[in-house]
CSV table of C-alpha atoms in Angstrom, one decimal:
chain,number,residue,atom,x,y,z
A,1,MET,CA,148.2,71.4,103.9
A,2,VAL,CA,144.8,73.1,103.9
A,3,ASP,CA,145.6,74.2,100.4
A,4,ASP,CA,145.3,70.6,99.3
A,5,LEU,CA,141.7,70.5,100.4
A,6,ASN,CA,140.7,73.2,97.9
A,7,ASP,CA,139.4,72.5,94.4
A,8,LEU,CA,140.9,75.5,92.6
A,9,GLU,CA,139.1,74.8,89.3
A,10,ASN,CA,135.7,74.8,90.8
A,11,LYS,CA,136.6,77.2,93.6
A,12,SER,CA,135.2,74.9,96.3
A,13,TRP,CA,136.3,72.2,98.8
A,14,ASN,CA,137.6,68.9,97.5
A,15,LEU,CA,134.9,67.0,99.2
A,16,ASN,CA,136.2,63.6,98.1
A,17,LEU,CA,139.5,64.2,99.7
A,18,ILE,CA,137.9,65.7,102.8
A,19,ASN,CA,135.6,62.7,103.3
A,20,SER,CA,138.4,60.2,102.9
A,21,SER,CA,140.7,62.1,105.3
A,22,PHE,CA,138.4,63.1,108.2
A,23,LEU,CA,135.7,61.6,110.4
A,24,PRO,CA,132.1,62.1,109.0
A,25,LEU,CA,131.3,64.8,111.6
A,26,GLU,CA,134.6,66.7,111.0
A,27,ALA,CA,134.2,66.4,107.2
A,28,GLU,CA,130.7,67.9,107.4
A,29,ILE,CA,131.9,70.8,109.5
A,30,ILE,CA,134.9,71.5,107.1
A,31,GLY,CA,132.6,71.3,104.1
A,32,GLY,CA,130.3,73.9,105.6
A,33,ILE,CA,133.0,76.6,106.0
A,34,PRO,CA,132.5,79.2,103.2
A,35,LEU,CA,135.4,79.8,100.9
A,36,SER,CA,136.5,83.1,99.3
A,37,ASN,CA,135.7,83.4,95.6
A,38,TRP,CA,139.1,85.1,95.0
A,39,PHE,CA,141.3,82.3,96.4
A,40,LEU,CA,144.0,84.8,97.3
A,41,GLU,CA,147.5,83.6,98.2
A,42,ASP,CA,148.0,83.1,101.9
A,43,LYS,CA,150.4,85.4,103.7
A,44,GLN,CA,151.7,85.9,107.2
A,45,ILE,CA,150.5,88.9,109.2
A,46,TRP,CA,151.5,90.2,112.7
A,47,GLY,CA,148.3,90.2,114.8
A,48,ALA,CA,149.6,92.7,117.4
A,49,THR,CA,149.4,95.7,115.0
A,50,SER,CA,146.5,97.1,113.0
A,51,ASN,CA,148.3,97.0,109.7
A,52,GLY,CA,149.6,93.4,110.2
A,53,LEU,CA,153.3,94.5,110.0
A,54,PHE,CA,155.8,93.5,112.7
A,55,THR,CA,157.3,96.2,114.9
A,56,VAL,CA,159.8,95.9,117.8
A,57,ARG,CA,157.6,98.0,120.0
A,58,SER,CA,154.6,95.7,119.6
A,59,ALA,CA,156.8,92.6,120.3
A,60,TYR,CA,158.1,94.4,123.5
A,61,GLN,CA,154.6,95.1,124.6
A,62,ILE,CA,153.6,91.5,124.2
A,63,ALA,CA,156.6,90.3,126.1
A,64,MET,CA,155.9,92.7,129.0
A,65,ASP,CA,152.2,91.6,129.1
A,66,LEU,CA,153.2,87.9,129.2
A,67,ASN,CA,155.8,88.6,132.0
A,68,ARG,CA,153.2,90.4,134.1
A,69,LYS,CA,150.7,87.6,133.7
A,70,GLU,CA,153.3,84.9,134.6
A,71,LEU,CA,154.4,86.8,137.7
A,72,ALA,CA,150.9,87.3,138.9
A,73,SER,CA,149.9,83.6,138.4
A,74,SER,CA,153.1,82.2,139.9
A,75,THR,CA,152.9,84.3,143.1
A,76,SER,CA,149.2,83.6,143.8
A,77,ASN,CA,148.7,80.0,142.5
A,78,ASP,CA,152.0,78.1,142.4
A,79,SER,CA,152.0,77.0,146.1
A,80,GLY,CA,148.4,76.0,146.0
A,81,MET,CA,148.7,74.2,142.7
A,82,ARG,CA,151.8,72.3,143.8
A,83,LEU,CA,149.8,71.1,146.8
A,84,PHE,CA,146.9,70.2,144.7
A,85,TRP,CA,148.9,68.1,142.2
A,86,ARG,CA,150.8,66.3,145.0
A,87,LYS,CA,147.5,65.4,146.7
A,88,LEU,CA,146.0,64.3,143.3
A,89,TRP,CA,148.9,61.9,142.5
A,90,LYS,CA,148.9,60.4,146.0
A,91,ILE,CA,145.2,59.3,145.8
A,92,ASN,CA,145.2,55.5,146.1
A,93,VAL,CA,143.5,54.6,142.8
A,94,PRO,CA,144.6,52.8,139.6
A,95,HIS,CA,146.8,54.8,137.3
A,96,GLN,CA,144.2,55.1,134.6
A,97,ILE,CA,141.8,56.8,137.1
A,98,SER,CA,144.6,59.1,138.3
A,99,TYR,CA,145.3,60.1,134.7
A,100,PHE,CA,141.6,60.7,134.1
A,101,ALA,CA,141.5,63.0,137.2
A,102,TRP,CA,144.5,64.9,135.8
A,103,ARG,CA,142.7,65.4,132.5
A,104,VAL,CA,139.6,66.6,134.5
A,105,ALA,CA,141.7,69.0,136.5
A,106,ASN,CA,143.3,70.5,133.3
A,107,ASP,CA,139.9,70.7,131.6
A,108,ILE,CA,141.1,68.7,128.5
A,109,LEU,CA,138.4,66.1,128.3
A,110,PRO,CA,136.5,66.3,125.0
A,111,THR,CA,133.3,67.7,126.5
A,112,LYS,CA,130.9,69.2,124.0
A,113,ALA,CA,131.8,72.7,125.3
A,114,ASN,CA,135.5,72.1,124.6
A,115,LEU,CA,134.8,70.6,121.2
A,116,VAL,CA,132.7,73.7,120.2
A,117,HIS,CA,135.6,75.8,121.4
A,118,ARG,CA,138.0,73.8,119.2
A,119,HIS,CA,135.5,74.2,116.3
A,120,VAL,CA,134.8,70.5,116.1
A,121,LEU,CA,131.1,70.8,117.0
A,122,LEU,CA,128.6,73.5,116.5
A,123,ASP,CA,126.3,72.7,119.5
A,124,ASP,CA,127.4,72.2,123.1
A,125,THR,CA,124.0,71.4,124.6
A,126,CYS,CA,124.2,68.6,127.2
A,127,GLU,CA,122.5,65.5,126.0
A,128,GLU,CA,121.4,64.5,129.5
A,129,CYS,CA,119.4,67.7,130.5
A,130,GLY,CA,119.0,69.2,127.0
A,131,LEU,CA,119.4,72.7,128.5
A,132,MET,CA,122.8,73.6,129.7
A,133,SER,CA,126.2,73.5,128.0
A,134,GLU,CA,128.1,70.3,128.6
A,135,SER,CA,131.1,71.9,130.3
A,136,MET,CA,133.3,70.5,133.0
A,137,VAL,CA,131.5,72.4,135.7
A,138,HIS,CA,128.1,71.2,134.5
A,139,PHE,CA,129.1,67.5,134.1
A,140,PHE,CA,131.1,67.2,137.4
A,141,TRP,CA,131.0,68.7,140.9
A,142,GLU,CA,133.2,69.9,143.7
A,143,SER,CA,133.1,68.8,147.4
A,144,ASN,CA,135.3,68.2,150.4
A,145,TRP,CA,136.0,64.5,150.8
A,146,SER,CA,138.0,62.1,153.0
A,147,GLU,CA,140.8,60.2,151.2
A,148,GLU,CA,138.6,57.1,150.8
A,149,ASP,CA,135.6,59.1,149.7
A,150,LEU,CA,137.7,61.1,147.3
A,151,ALA,CA,139.0,57.9,145.7
A,152,LEU,CA,135.4,56.6,145.3
A,153,ALA,CA,134.2,60.0,143.9
A,154,ILE,CA,136.9,60.1,141.3
A,155,ALA,CA,136.2,56.5,140.4
A,156,ILE,CA,132.5,57.3,140.0
A,157,VAL,CA,133.3,60.3,137.8
A,158,TRP,CA,135.6,58.1,135.7
A,159,ALA,CA,132.9,55.4,135.4
A,160,MET,CA,130.3,58.0,134.4
A,161,TRP,CA,132.5,59.4,131.7
A,162,THR,CA,133.5,55.9,130.5
A,163,ASN,CA,129.8,54.9,130.3
A,164,ARG,CA,129.0,58.2,128.5
A,165,ASN,CA,131.5,57.3,125.8
A,166,GLU,CA,130.2,53.7,125.6
A,167,VAL,CA,126.7,55.1,125.0
A,168,ARG,CA,127.9,57.4,122.3
A,169,HIS,CA,129.4,54.4,120.5
A,170,GLY,CA,126.2,52.3,120.8
A,171,GLY,CA,126.7,50.8,124.2
A,172,LEU,CA,124.1,50.5,127.0
A,173,ARG,CA,123.6,53.2,129.6
A,174,LYS,CA,124.3,51.8,133.1
A,175,SER,CA,122.2,52.8,136.1
A,176,GLY,CA,123.6,54.7,139.1
A,177,ASP,CA,123.5,51.6,141.2
A,178,GLN,CA,125.4,49.6,138.5
A,179,LEU,CA,128.1,52.3,138.3
A,180,LEU,CA,128.4,52.6,142.1
A,181,PHE,CA,128.7,48.8,142.5
A,182,ARG,CA,131.3,48.6,139.8
A,183,CYS,CA,133.4,51.3,141.3
A,184,LYS,CA,133.3,49.9,144.8
A,185,GLN,CA,134.2,46.4,143.6
A,186,TYR,CA,137.0,47.7,141.4
A,187,LEU,CA,138.5,49.8,144.2
A,188,ASP,CA,138.1,47.0,146.8
A,189,ASP,CA,139.9,44.6,144.5
A,190,TYR,CA,142.6,47.1,143.8
A,191,TRP,CA,143.2,47.9,147.5
A,192,ALA,CA,143.2,44.2,148.3
A,193,VAL,CA,146.1,43.7,145.8
A,194,LEU,CA,148.0,46.5,147.4
A,195,GLU,CA,147.6,45.2,150.9
A,196,ALA,CA,148.4,41.6,150.2
A,197,PRO,CA,152.2,41.9,150.2
A,198,VAL,CA,152.1,43.9,153.4
A,199,LYS,CA,150.1,41.2,155.2
A,200,MET,CA,152.5,38.5,154.0
A,201,GLN,CA,155.4,40.5,155.3
A,202,GLN,CA,153.8,40.9,158.7
A,203,GLN,CA,153.3,37.1,159.0
A,204,LEU,CA,156.9,36.4,158.1
A,205,GLU,CA,158.2,38.9,160.7
A,206,SER,CA,156.1,37.4,163.6
A,207,LYS,CA,158.1,35.9,166.5
A,208,TRP,CA,157.3,33.5,169.3
A,209,ILE,CA,157.1,35.1,172.7
A,210,PRO,CA,157.5,32.8,175.8
A,211,PRO,CA,154.7,32.8,178.4
A,212,ASP,CA,155.1,34.7,181.7
A,213,GLU,CA,156.0,32.9,184.9
A,214,PRO,CA,154.8,30.6,186.4
A,215,SER,CA,153.6,29.2,183.1
A,216,TYR,CA,156.0,27.0,181.0
A,217,LYS,CA,155.9,25.7,177.5
A,218,ILE,CA,157.1,22.1,177.0
A,219,ASN,CA,157.6,20.6,173.5
A,220,VAL,CA,156.9,16.8,173.5
A,221,ASP,CA,157.8,14.5,170.7
A,222,GLY,CA,156.2,11.0,171.0
A,223,ALA,CA,155.0,8.1,168.9
A,224,VAL,CA,152.6,5.1,169.3
A,225,PHE,CA,153.2,1.7,167.6
A,226,ALA,CA,150.6,-1.0,167.2
A,227,SER,CA,153.1,-3.8,168.2
A,228,LYS,CA,156.5,-4.0,169.9
A,229,LYS,CA,159.4,-5.9,168.4
């Protein structure tokens, strides 16, 4: 409970408990949140009314608003979104890359903009350009691709994000040529594994076809011995 993080005697945060329970960055952010000097007892309030008290009318209004939003989104977006998700999961890439693409499509990657929105970070400035917010739109791009190009594009984005995380944890930043070579080699190996069983099946199913007339095929079985007995 949040209550446990408070030092009631000194009317401050229990920094020892916070530092032992959270990551250093999170502990610093929590410790920087100002506390009330009164330490009033927590209580539940209803946010849909000005006085914080629940009313049936306010609950009905919320239900109607949610219903209107659901109908509007379902009629305009459902068919397009279903087509999008089907296309996404059919892309011929390893599962971890498909899952990464799903996270990108749902905007749930821990970009700095998302972390600021979740009150984990205070600054969302992109570390690459130093100017813009590190949002999904800023970090990635949108284009029309063929199936092969789309697979390579998603793999490159996955490699960029993976290398970004490696750098943040002390790893080396890879060049664009290195990332591109890694992705192409990874996909080629993956596609080769997928195609191998198909090629073997085709070889097993091959049949001998006799030549057309007037050609003939004759099988001859003979042997030569060094001496006769």
